[in-house]
Each structure stands twice: as structure tokens, then as C-alpha cells.
Amino acid sequence: MLDELILQSAGRFVTVVFEKKDGTLRTLTGQLGVTKHLKGGRSTLNADQYITLYDMVKKGYRAVNRDTIRSVTINHQTHD
């Protein structure tokens, strides 16, 4: 459900709170569809399990596990 909100964000900025592999929570502000910094090739991650976002703060691509998403904020509306 929350992953669908991210996929439907249509390039808008999204803030995602998710659980990392080590169990800590991480907040990421980014967007889908950024291709400016790609260096060829394709992602080898399973698209059914991960969503790849461009982190606007850390200036890099980050993979978010769909199963660990806690909340999504789009257009100043938070969805848990």
C-alpha cells in the first residue's frame, strides 16, 4: 500500500521512513525517476522487493525494501 504511493508520486518529492537491515529507522527524502547521475547499466535489485529513489540529501541512489516502509509523506500528507 505505502509502496504504491511512492510509485504514484510522479516525480514529486517523497519522504519515506523505513527500517534498515540492522533494525534502525531511516528517513529518506528523495524522488523517483532521477536519471542524471546514472552511469549506464541496469539495477540488479529485484524490483518486486525494492524501490530505488534518489536521495536528495546524500546525493545518491538508495534502495528501499517495500516490506519495511513505515510511513510515506507526499504533498505534506503523511500516510502510515
PDB file of N, CA, C and O in Angstrom:
ATOM      1  N   MET A   1       0.824  -1.194   0.000  1.00  0.00           N
ATOM      2  CA  MET A   1       0.000   0.000   0.000  1.00  0.00           C
ATOM      3  C   MET A   1       0.872   1.264   0.000  1.00  0.00           C
ATOM      4  O   MET A   1       0.725   2.100  -0.862  1.00  0.00           O
ATOM      5  N   LEU A   2       1.798   1.374   0.966  1.00  0.00           N
ATOM      6  CA  LEU A   2       2.653   2.560   1.024  1.00  0.00           C
ATOM      7  C   LEU A   2       3.607   2.623  -0.160  1.00  0.00           C
ATOM      8  O   LEU A   2       3.909   3.703  -0.669  1.00  0.00           O
ATOM      9  N   ASP A   3       4.063   1.460  -0.613  1.00  0.00           N
ATOM     10  CA  ASP A   3       4.961   1.450  -1.772  1.00  0.00           C
ATOM     11  C   ASP A   3       4.244   1.952  -3.025  1.00  0.00           C
ATOM     12  O   ASP A   3       4.846   2.591  -3.874  1.00  0.00           O
ATOM     13  N   GLU A   4       2.952   1.704  -3.118  1.00  0.00           N
ATOM     14  CA  GLU A   4       2.170   2.189  -4.259  1.00  0.00           C
ATOM     15  C   GLU A   4       2.126   3.721  -4.277  1.00  0.00           C
ATOM     16  O   GLU A   4       2.164   4.334  -5.337  1.00  0.00           O
ATOM     17  N   LEU A   5       2.055   4.340  -3.095  1.00  0.00           N
ATOM     18  CA  LEU A   5       2.068   5.804  -3.023  1.00  0.00           C
ATOM     19  C   LEU A   5       3.368   6.363  -3.586  1.00  0.00           C
ATOM     20  O   LEU A   5       3.367   7.373  -4.287  1.00  0.00           O
ATOM     21  N   ILE A   6       4.464   5.709  -3.272  1.00  0.00           N
ATOM     22  CA  ILE A   6       5.763   6.155  -3.792  1.00  0.00           C
ATOM     23  C   ILE A   6       5.796   6.021  -5.307  1.00  0.00           C
ATOM     24  O   ILE A   6       6.211   6.933  -6.017  1.00  0.00           O
ATOM     25  N   LEU A   7       5.339   4.893  -5.813  1.00  0.00           N
ATOM     26  CA  LEU A   7       5.363   4.656  -7.256  1.00  0.00           C
ATOM     27  C   LEU A   7       4.454   5.612  -8.019  1.00  0.00           C
ATOM     28  O   LEU A   7       4.688   5.911  -9.184  1.00  0.00           O
ATOM     29  N   GLN A   8       3.409   6.116  -7.357  1.00  0.00           N
ATOM     30  CA  GLN A   8       2.476   7.037  -7.996  1.00  0.00           C
ATOM     31  C   GLN A   8       2.831   8.502  -7.738  1.00  0.00           C
ATOM     32  O   GLN A   8       2.059   9.389  -8.072  1.00  0.00           O
ATOM     33  N   SER A   9       3.995   8.761  -7.168  1.00  0.00           N
ATOM     34  CA  SER A   9       4.376  10.127  -6.803  1.00  0.00           C
ATOM     35  C   SER A   9       4.655  11.021  -8.007  1.00  0.00           C
ATOM     36  O   SER A   9       4.710  12.234  -7.869  1.00  0.00           O
ATOM     37  N   ALA A  10       4.853  10.449  -9.159  1.00  0.00           N
ATOM     38  CA  ALA A  10       5.020  11.184 -10.420  1.00  0.00           C
ATOM     39  C   ALA A  10       6.121  12.236 -10.352  1.00  0.00           C
ATOM     40  O   ALA A  10       5.951  13.370 -10.775  1.00  0.00           O
ATOM     41  N   GLY A  11       7.271  11.874  -9.777  1.00  0.00           N
ATOM     42  CA  GLY A  11       8.403  12.782  -9.744  1.00  0.00           C
ATOM     43  C   GLY A  11       8.405  13.792  -8.615  1.00  0.00           C
ATOM     44  O   GLY A  11       9.332  14.568  -8.481  1.00  0.00           O
ATOM     45  N   ARG A  12       7.345  13.805  -7.799  1.00  0.00           N
ATOM     46  CA  ARG A  12       7.314  14.730  -6.659  1.00  0.00           C
ATOM     47  C   ARG A  12       8.245  14.227  -5.568  1.00  0.00           C
ATOM     48  O   ARG A  12       8.563  13.045  -5.498  1.00  0.00           O
ATOM     49  N   PHE A  13       8.652  15.139  -4.692  1.00  0.00           N
ATOM     50  CA  PHE A  13       9.489  14.753  -3.565  1.00  0.00           C
ATOM     51  C   PHE A  13       8.687  13.903  -2.589  1.00  0.00           C
ATOM     52  O   PHE A  13       7.516  14.163  -2.341  1.00  0.00           O
ATOM     53  N   VAL A  14       9.351  12.882  -2.070  1.00  0.00           N
ATOM     54  CA  VAL A  14       8.727  11.928  -1.163  1.00  0.00           C
ATOM     55  C   VAL A  14       9.638  11.763   0.049  1.00  0.00           C
ATOM     56  O   VAL A  14      10.857  11.663  -0.102  1.00  0.00           O
ATOM     57  N   THR A  15       9.055  11.738   1.241  1.00  0.00           N
ATOM     58  CA  THR A  15       9.814  11.417   2.443  1.00  0.00           C
ATOM     59  C   THR A  15       9.348  10.051   2.919  1.00  0.00           C
ATOM     60  O   THR A  15       8.157   9.838   3.138  1.00  0.00           O
ATOM     61  N   VAL A  16      10.296   9.135   3.051  1.00  0.00           N
ATOM     62  CA  VAL A  16       9.990   7.754   3.414  1.00  0.00           C
ATOM     63  C   VAL A  16      10.709   7.409   4.722  1.00  0.00           C
ATOM     64  O   VAL A  16      11.904   7.677   4.854  1.00  0.00           O
ATOM     65  N   VAL A  17       9.980   6.839   5.662  1.00  0.00           N
ATOM     66  CA  VAL A  17      10.588   6.302   6.881  1.00  0.00           C
ATOM     67  C   VAL A  17      10.522   4.790   6.744  1.00  0.00           C
ATOM     68  O   VAL A  17       9.450   4.228   6.518  1.00  0.00           O
ATOM     69  N   PHE A  18      11.698   4.143   6.852  1.00  0.00           N
ATOM     70  CA  PHE A  18      11.744   2.697   6.694  1.00  0.00           C
ATOM     71  C   PHE A  18      12.760   2.106   7.653  1.00  0.00           C
ATOM     72  O   PHE A  18      13.584   2.815   8.230  1.00  0.00           O
ATOM     73  N   GLU A  19      12.686   0.799   7.825  1.00  0.00           N
ATOM     74  CA  GLU A  19      13.602   0.085   8.713  1.00  0.00           C
ATOM     75  C   GLU A  19      14.758  -0.473   7.890  1.00  0.00           C
ATOM     76  O   GLU A  19      14.550  -1.162   6.894  1.00  0.00           O
ATOM     77  N   LYS A  20      15.973  -0.147   8.325  1.00  0.00           N
ATOM     78  CA  LYS A  20      17.150  -0.653   7.634  1.00  0.00           C
ATOM     79  C   LYS A  20      17.406  -2.106   8.038  1.00  0.00           C
ATOM     80  O   LYS A  20      16.769  -2.632   8.936  1.00  0.00           O
ATOM     81  N   LYS A  21      18.350  -2.754   7.372  1.00  0.00           N
ATOM     82  CA  LYS A  21      18.670  -4.158   7.660  1.00  0.00           C
ATOM     83  C   LYS A  21      19.097  -4.374   9.103  1.00  0.00           C
ATOM     84  O   LYS A  21      18.853  -5.419   9.674  1.00  0.00           O
ATOM     85  N   ASP A  22      19.757  -3.353   9.698  1.00  0.00           N
ATOM     86  CA  ASP A  22      20.219  -3.506  11.079  1.00  0.00           C
ATOM     87  C   ASP A  22      19.131  -3.195  12.110  1.00  0.00           C
ATOM     88  O   ASP A  22      19.373  -3.218  13.307  1.00  0.00           O
ATOM     89  N   GLY A  23      17.922  -2.882  11.655  1.00  0.00           N
ATOM     90  CA  GLY A  23      16.796  -2.656  12.550  1.00  0.00           C
ATOM     91  C   GLY A  23      16.549  -1.200  12.919  1.00  0.00           C
ATOM     92  O   GLY A  23      15.542  -0.889  13.545  1.00  0.00           O
ATOM     93  N   THR A  24      17.437  -0.293  12.535  1.00  0.00           N
ATOM     94  CA  THR A  24      17.238   1.115  12.851  1.00  0.00           C
ATOM     95  C   THR A  24      16.332   1.759  11.807  1.00  0.00           C
ATOM     96  O   THR A  24      16.221   1.283  10.677  1.00  0.00           O
ATOM     97  N   LEU A  25      15.672   2.836  12.215  1.00  0.00           N
ATOM     98  CA  LEU A  25      14.804   3.560  11.290  1.00  0.00           C
ATOM     99  C   LEU A  25      15.610   4.618  10.562  1.00  0.00           C
ATOM    100  O   LEU A  25      16.501   5.240  11.122  1.00  0.00           O
ATOM    101  N   ARG A  26      15.273   4.820   9.302  1.00  0.00           N
ATOM    102  CA  ARG A  26      15.947   5.830   8.473  1.00  0.00           C
ATOM    103  C   ARG A  26      14.892   6.649   7.779  1.00  0.00           C
ATOM    104  O   ARG A  26      13.881   6.129   7.330  1.00  0.00           O
ATOM    105  N   THR A  27      15.143   7.944   7.680  1.00  0.00           N
ATOM    106  CA  THR A  27      14.265   8.849   6.941  1.00  0.00           C
ATOM    107  C   THR A  27      14.999   9.300   5.691  1.00  0.00           C
ATOM    108  O   THR A  27      16.129   9.775   5.760  1.00  0.00           O
ATOM    109  N   LEU A  28      14.356   9.140   4.556  1.00  0.00           N
ATOM    110  CA  LEU A  28      14.949   9.473   3.267  1.00  0.00           C
ATOM    111  C   LEU A  28      14.028  10.441   2.547  1.00  0.00           C
ATOM    112  O   LEU A  28      12.826  10.192   2.464  1.00  0.00           O
ATOM    113  N   THR A  29      14.570  11.536   2.060  1.00  0.00           N
ATOM    114  CA  THR A  29      13.813  12.463   1.231  1.00  0.00           C
ATOM    115  C   THR A  29      14.401  12.400  -0.166  1.00  0.00           C
ATOM    116  O   THR A  29      15.589  12.661  -0.360  1.00  0.00           O
ATOM    117  N   GLY A  30      13.562  12.016  -1.113  1.00  0.00           N
ATOM    118  CA  GLY A  30      14.060  11.858  -2.464  1.00  0.00           C
ATOM    119  C   GLY A  30      12.938  11.828  -3.475  1.00  0.00           C
ATOM    120  O   GLY A  30      11.823  12.228  -3.187  1.00  0.00           O
ATOM    121  N   GLN A  31      13.277  11.325  -4.663  1.00  0.00           N
ATOM    122  CA  GLN A  31      12.267  11.216  -5.705  1.00  0.00           C
ATOM    123  C   GLN A  31      12.609  10.090  -6.677  1.00  0.00           C
ATOM    124  O   GLN A  31      13.759   9.682  -6.799  1.00  0.00           O
ATOM    125  N   LEU A  32      11.577   9.637  -7.343  1.00  0.00           N
ATOM    126  CA  LEU A  32      11.714   8.621  -8.383  1.00  0.00           C
ATOM    127  C   LEU A  32      12.077   9.280  -9.708  1.00  0.00           C
ATOM    128  O   LEU A  32      11.844  10.468  -9.902  1.00  0.00           O
ATOM    129  N   GLY A  33      12.624   8.516 -10.594  1.00  0.00           N
ATOM    130  CA  GLY A  33      12.817   8.966 -11.964  1.00  0.00           C
ATOM    131  C   GLY A  33      14.028   9.844 -12.214  1.00  0.00           C
ATOM    132  O   GLY A  33      14.173  10.370 -13.310  1.00  0.00           O
ATOM    133  N   VAL A  34      14.903  10.020 -11.238  1.00  0.00           N
ATOM    134  CA  VAL A  34      16.112  10.820 -11.466  1.00  0.00           C
ATOM    135  C   VAL A  34      17.103   9.957 -12.239  1.00  0.00           C
ATOM    136  O   VAL A  34      17.481   8.882 -11.801  1.00  0.00           O
ATOM    137  N   THR A  35      17.524  10.447 -13.408  1.00  0.00           N
ATOM    138  CA  THR A  35      18.448   9.676 -14.236  1.00  0.00           C
ATOM    139  C   THR A  35      19.745  10.426 -14.503  1.00  0.00           C
ATOM    140  O   THR A  35      20.647   9.895 -15.139  1.00  0.00           O
ATOM    141  N   LYS A  36      19.864  11.639 -14.019  1.00  0.00           N
ATOM    142  CA  LYS A  36      21.022  12.479 -14.302  1.00  0.00           C
ATOM    143  C   LYS A  36      22.338  11.840 -13.860  1.00  0.00           C
ATOM    144  O   LYS A  36      23.349  11.984 -14.519  1.00  0.00           O
ATOM    145  N   HIS A  37      22.330  11.130 -12.743  1.00  0.00           N
ATOM    146  CA  HIS A  37      23.565  10.604 -12.179  1.00  0.00           C
ATOM    147  C   HIS A  37      23.806   9.121 -12.487  1.00  0.00           C
ATOM    148  O   HIS A  37      24.709   8.521 -11.924  1.00  0.00           O
ATOM    149  N   LEU A  38      23.009   8.552 -13.369  1.00  0.00           N
ATOM    150  CA  LEU A  38      23.192   7.150 -13.720  1.00  0.00           C
ATOM    151  C   LEU A  38      24.465   6.969 -14.533  1.00  0.00           C
ATOM    152  O   LEU A  38      24.812   7.806 -15.356  1.00  0.00           O
ATOM    153  N   LYS A  39      25.126   5.851 -14.285  1.00  0.00           N
ATOM    154  CA  LYS A  39      26.352   5.545 -15.021  1.00  0.00           C
ATOM    155  C   LYS A  39      26.176   4.253 -15.802  1.00  0.00           C
ATOM    156  O   LYS A  39      26.879   3.284 -15.595  1.00  0.00           O
ATOM    157  N   GLY A  40      25.182   4.232 -16.654  1.00  0.00           N
ATOM    158  CA  GLY A  40      24.957   3.080 -17.511  1.00  0.00           C
ATOM    159  C   GLY A  40      24.494   1.854 -16.755  1.00  0.00           C
ATOM    160  O   GLY A  40      24.398   1.833 -15.548  1.00  0.00           O
ATOM    161  N   GLY A  41      24.193   0.828 -17.500  1.00  0.00           N
ATOM    162  CA  GLY A  41      23.779  -0.420 -16.881  1.00  0.00           C
ATOM    163  C   GLY A  41      22.387  -0.355 -16.301  1.00  0.00           C
ATOM    164  O   GLY A  41      21.656   0.605 -16.469  1.00  0.00           O
ATOM    165  N   ARG A  42      22.053  -1.418 -15.618  1.00  0.00           N
ATOM    166  CA  ARG A  42      20.743  -1.537 -15.001  1.00  0.00           C
ATOM    167  C   ARG A  42      20.896  -1.940 -13.555  1.00  0.00           C
ATOM    168  O   ARG A  42      21.892  -2.517 -13.160  1.00  0.00           O
ATOM    169  N   SER A  43      19.848  -1.701 -12.814  1.00  0.00           N
ATOM    170  CA  SER A  43      19.833  -2.124 -11.422  1.00  0.00           C
ATOM    171  C   SER A  43      19.686  -3.643 -11.371  1.00  0.00           C
ATOM    172  O   SER A  43      18.906  -4.237 -12.114  1.00  0.00           O
ATOM    173  N   THR A  44      20.438  -4.277 -10.493  1.00  0.00           N
ATOM    174  CA  THR A  44      20.344  -5.727 -10.344  1.00  0.00           C
ATOM    175  C   THR A  44      19.408  -6.102  -9.207  1.00  0.00           C
ATOM    176  O   THR A  44      19.245  -7.281  -8.914  1.00  0.00           O
ATOM    177  N   LEU A  45      18.787  -5.104  -8.574  1.00  0.00           N
ATOM    178  CA  LEU A  45      17.864  -5.366  -7.472  1.00  0.00           C
ATOM    179  C   LEU A  45      16.529  -5.870  -7.998  1.00  0.00           C
ATOM    180  O   LEU A  45      16.093  -5.493  -9.080  1.00  0.00           O
ATOM    181  N   ASN A  46      15.887  -6.684  -7.201  1.00  0.00           N
ATOM    182  CA  ASN A  46      14.571  -7.199  -7.528  1.00  0.00           C
ATOM    183  C   ASN A  46      13.549  -6.071  -7.393  1.00  0.00           C
ATOM    184  O   ASN A  46      13.290  -5.594  -6.295  1.00  0.00           O
ATOM    185  N   ALA A  47      12.954  -5.652  -8.490  1.00  0.00           N
ATOM    186  CA  ALA A  47      12.006  -4.535  -8.485  1.00  0.00           C
ATOM    187  C   ALA A  47      10.732  -4.855  -7.716  1.00  0.00           C
ATOM    188  O   ALA A  47      10.014  -3.945  -7.300  1.00  0.00           O
ATOM    189  N   ASP A  48      10.433  -6.135  -7.523  1.00  0.00           N
ATOM    190  CA  ASP A  48       9.261  -6.511  -6.737  1.00  0.00           C
ATOM    191  C   ASP A  48       9.501  -6.324  -5.248  1.00  0.00           C
ATOM    192  O   ASP A  48       8.562  -6.218  -4.474  1.00  0.00           O
ATOM    193  N   GLN A  49      10.759  -6.269  -4.840  1.00  0.00           N
ATOM    194  CA  GLN A  49      11.094  -6.151  -3.418  1.00  0.00           C
ATOM    195  C   GLN A  49      11.637  -4.774  -3.055  1.00  0.00           C
ATOM    196  O   GLN A  49      11.465  -4.330  -1.928  1.00  0.00           O
ATOM    197  N   TYR A  50      12.290  -4.072  -3.981  1.00  0.00           N
ATOM    198  CA  TYR A  50      12.940  -2.796  -3.685  1.00  0.00           C
ATOM    199  C   TYR A  50      12.451  -1.678  -4.595  1.00  0.00           C
ATOM    200  O   TYR A  50      12.136  -1.897  -5.759  1.00  0.00           O
ATOM    201  N   ILE A  51      12.423  -0.463  -4.042  1.00  0.00           N
ATOM    202  CA  ILE A  51      12.159   0.746  -4.811  1.00  0.00           C
ATOM    203  C   ILE A  51      13.434   1.574  -4.749  1.00  0.00           C
ATOM    204  O   ILE A  51      13.980   1.801  -3.668  1.00  0.00           O
ATOM    205  N   THR A  52      13.921   2.031  -5.888  1.00  0.00           N
ATOM    206  CA  THR A  52      15.132   2.839  -5.929  1.00  0.00           C
ATOM    207  C   THR A  52      14.755   4.304  -6.041  1.00  0.00           C
ATOM    208  O   THR A  52      14.071   4.709  -6.975  1.00  0.00           O
ATOM    209  N   LEU A  53      15.202   5.097  -5.062  1.00  0.00           N
ATOM    210  CA  LEU A  53      14.945   6.531  -5.013  1.00  0.00           C
ATOM    211  C   LEU A  53      16.273   7.276  -5.057  1.00  0.00           C
ATOM    212  O   LEU A  53      17.288   6.763  -4.597  1.00  0.00           O
ATOM    213  N   TYR A  54      16.243   8.492  -5.564  1.00  0.00           N
ATOM    214  CA  TYR A  54      17.425   9.344  -5.499  1.00  0.00           C
ATOM    215  C   TYR A  54      17.312  10.169  -4.224  1.00  0.00           C
ATOM    216  O   TYR A  54      16.376  10.946  -4.043  1.00  0.00           O
ATOM    217  N   ASP A  55      18.262   9.997  -3.308  1.00  0.00           N
ATOM    218  CA  ASP A  55      18.276  10.705  -2.023  1.00  0.00           C
ATOM    219  C   ASP A  55      18.800  12.117  -2.276  1.00  0.00           C
ATOM    220  O   ASP A  55      19.959  12.304  -2.633  1.00  0.00           O
ATOM    221  N   MET A  56      17.946  13.115  -2.074  1.00  0.00           N
ATOM    222  CA  MET A  56      18.304  14.493  -2.356  1.00  0.00           C
ATOM    223  C   MET A  56      19.265  15.066  -1.314  1.00  0.00           C
ATOM    224  O   MET A  56      19.961  16.031  -1.592  1.00  0.00           O
ATOM    225  N   VAL A  57      19.320  14.484  -0.126  1.00  0.00           N
ATOM    226  CA  VAL A  57      20.211  14.965   0.923  1.00  0.00           C
ATOM    227  C   VAL A  57      21.617  14.396   0.736  1.00  0.00           C
ATOM    228  O   VAL A  57      22.605  15.122   0.745  1.00  0.00           O
ATOM    229  N   LYS A  58      21.703  13.087   0.543  1.00  0.00           N
ATOM    230  CA  LYS A  58      23.008  12.427   0.415  1.00  0.00           C
ATOM    231  C   LYS A  58      23.502  12.347  -1.025  1.00  0.00           C
ATOM    232  O   LYS A  58      24.588  11.851  -1.285  1.00  0.00           O
ATOM    233  N   LYS A  59      22.677  12.820  -1.962  1.00  0.00           N
ATOM    234  CA  LYS A  59      23.055  12.877  -3.379  1.00  0.00           C
ATOM    235  C   LYS A  59      23.489  11.526  -3.937  1.00  0.00           C
ATOM    236  O   LYS A  59      24.560  11.360  -4.506  1.00  0.00           O
ATOM    237  N   GLY A  60      22.614  10.547  -3.766  1.00  0.00           N
ATOM    238  CA  GLY A  60      22.908   9.223  -4.304  1.00  0.00           C
ATOM    239  C   GLY A  60      21.650   8.377  -4.353  1.00  0.00           C
ATOM    240  O   GLY A  60      20.629   8.723  -3.761  1.00  0.00           O
ATOM    241  N   TYR A  61      21.740   7.278  -5.056  1.00  0.00           N
ATOM    242  CA  TYR A  61      20.605   6.377  -5.181  1.00  0.00           C
ATOM    243  C   TYR A  61      20.544   5.462  -3.960  1.00  0.00           C
ATOM    244  O   TYR A  61      21.566   4.981  -3.486  1.00  0.00           O
ATOM    245  N   ARG A  62      19.327   5.221  -3.460  1.00  0.00           N
ATOM    246  CA  ARG A  62      19.118   4.355  -2.311  1.00  0.00           C
ATOM    247  C   ARG A  62      17.989   3.382  -2.626  1.00  0.00           C
ATOM    248  O   ARG A  62      16.999   3.743  -3.252  1.00  0.00           O
ATOM    249  N   ALA A  63      18.153   2.156  -2.164  1.00  0.00           N
ATOM    250  CA  ALA A  63      17.130   1.129  -2.346  1.00  0.00           C
ATOM    251  C   ALA A  63      16.351   0.987  -1.045  1.00  0.00           C
ATOM    252  O   ALA A  63      16.931   0.874   0.031  1.00  0.00           O
ATOM    253  N   VAL A  64      15.032   1.002  -1.167  1.00  0.00           N
ATOM    254  CA  VAL A  64      14.156   0.872  -0.010  1.00  0.00           C
ATOM    255  C   VAL A  64      13.392  -0.438  -0.152  1.00  0.00           C
ATOM    256  O   VAL A  64      12.738  -0.669  -1.171  1.00  0.00           O
ATOM    257  N   ASN A  65      13.481  -1.276   0.868  1.00  0.00           N
ATOM    258  CA  ASN A  65      12.744  -2.534   0.880  1.00  0.00           C
ATOM    259  C   ASN A  65      11.266  -2.221   1.077  1.00  0.00           C
ATOM    260  O   ASN A  65      10.884  -1.571   2.046  1.00  0.00           O
ATOM    261  N   ARG A  66      10.430  -2.671   0.174  1.00  0.00           N
ATOM    262  CA  ARG A  66       8.999  -2.382   0.230  1.00  0.00           C
ATOM    263  C   ARG A  66       8.347  -2.890   1.521  1.00  0.00           C
ATOM    264  O   ARG A  66       7.409  -2.289   2.013  1.00  0.00           O
ATOM    265  N   ASP A  67       8.868  -3.992   2.069  1.00  0.00           N
ATOM    266  CA  ASP A  67       8.262  -4.596   3.256  1.00  0.00           C
ATOM    267  C   ASP A  67       8.568  -3.844   4.542  1.00  0.00           C
ATOM    268  O   ASP A  67       7.913  -4.077   5.554  1.00  0.00           O
ATOM    269  N   THR A  68       9.548  -2.957   4.524  1.00  0.00           N
ATOM    270  CA  THR A  68       9.962  -2.283   5.760  1.00  0.00           C
ATOM    271  C   THR A  68       9.542  -0.814   5.807  1.00  0.00           C
ATOM    272  O   THR A  68       9.931  -0.096   6.733  1.00  0.00           O
ATOM    273  N   ILE A  69       8.753  -0.354   4.862  1.00  0.00           N
ATOM    274  CA  ILE A  69       8.307   1.040   4.836  1.00  0.00           C
ATOM    275  C   ILE A  69       7.315   1.264   5.973  1.00  0.00           C
ATOM    276  O   ILE A  69       6.341   0.530   6.110  1.00  0.00           O
ATOM    277  N   ARG A  70       7.582   2.279   6.789  1.00  0.00           N
ATOM    278  CA  ARG A  70       6.710   2.616   7.925  1.00  0.00           C
ATOM    279  C   ARG A  70       5.759   3.760   7.602  1.00  0.00           C
ATOM    280  O   ARG A  70       4.610   3.743   8.004  1.00  0.00           O
ATOM    281  N   SER A  71       6.252   4.795   6.908  1.00  0.00           N
ATOM    282  CA  SER A  71       5.391   5.915   6.544  1.00  0.00           C
ATOM    283  C   SER A  71       5.927   6.598   5.295  1.00  0.00           C
ATOM    284  O   SER A  71       7.119   6.521   4.986  1.00  0.00           O
ATOM    285  N   VAL A  72       5.008   7.273   4.593  1.00  0.00           N
ATOM    286  CA  VAL A  72       5.335   7.999   3.374  1.00  0.00           C
ATOM    287  C   VAL A  72       4.665   9.366   3.464  1.00  0.00           C
ATOM    288  O   VAL A  72       3.483   9.459   3.800  1.00  0.00           O
ATOM    289  N   THR A  73       5.424  10.432   3.170  1.00  0.00           N
ATOM    290  CA  THR A  73       4.871  11.778   3.151  1.00  0.00           C
ATOM    291  C   THR A  73       5.008  12.342   1.747  1.00  0.00           C
ATOM    292  O   THR A  73       6.104  12.397   1.200  1.00  0.00           O
ATOM    293  N   ILE A  74       3.856  12.731   1.174  1.00  0.00           N
ATOM    294  CA  ILE A  74       3.803  13.347  -0.153  1.00  0.00           C
ATOM    295  C   ILE A  74       2.854  14.537  -0.052  1.00  0.00           C
ATOM    296  O   ILE A  74       1.759  14.410   0.502  1.00  0.00           O
ATOM    297  N   ASN A  75       3.278  15.668  -0.589  1.00  0.00           N
ATOM    298  CA  ASN A  75       2.439  16.888  -0.570  1.00  0.00           C
ATOM    299  C   ASN A  75       1.978  17.234   0.852  1.00  0.00           C
ATOM    300  O   ASN A  75       0.814  17.557   1.084  1.00  0.00           O
ATOM    301  N   HIS A  76       2.866  17.139   1.799  1.00  0.00           N
ATOM    302  CA  HIS A  76       2.609  17.476   3.206  1.00  0.00           C
ATOM    303  C   HIS A  76       1.549  16.597   3.848  1.00  0.00           C
ATOM    304  O   HIS A  76       0.970  16.963   4.867  1.00  0.00           O
ATOM    305  N   GLN A  77       1.269  15.458   3.272  1.00  0.00           N
ATOM    306  CA  GLN A  77       0.335  14.495   3.842  1.00  0.00           C
ATOM    307  C   GLN A  77       1.096  13.213   4.171  1.00  0.00           C
ATOM    308  O   GLN A  77       1.733  12.640   3.298  1.00  0.00           O
ATOM    309  N   THR A  78       1.005  12.786   5.438  1.00  0.00           N
ATOM    310  CA  THR A  78       1.707  11.594   5.878  1.00  0.00           C
ATOM    311  C   THR A  78       0.744  10.420   5.913  1.00  0.00           C
ATOM    312  O   THR A  78      -0.369  10.528   6.436  1.00  0.00           O
ATOM    313  N   HIS A  79       1.193   9.310   5.365  1.00  0.00           N
ATOM    314  CA  HIS A  79       0.409   8.072   5.329  1.00  0.00           C
ATOM    315  C   HIS A  79       1.190   7.013   6.079  1.00  0.00           C
ATOM    316  O   HIS A  79       2.369   6.781   5.809  1.00  0.00           O
ATOM    317  N   ASP A  80       0.543   6.379   7.056  1.00  0.00           N
ATOM    318  CA  ASP A  80       1.201   5.311   7.841  1.00  0.00           C
ATOM    319  C   ASP A  80       0.732   3.945   7.399  1.00  0.00           C
ATOM    320  O   ASP A  80      -0.343   3.737   6.961  1.00  0.00           O
TER     321      ASP A  80
END
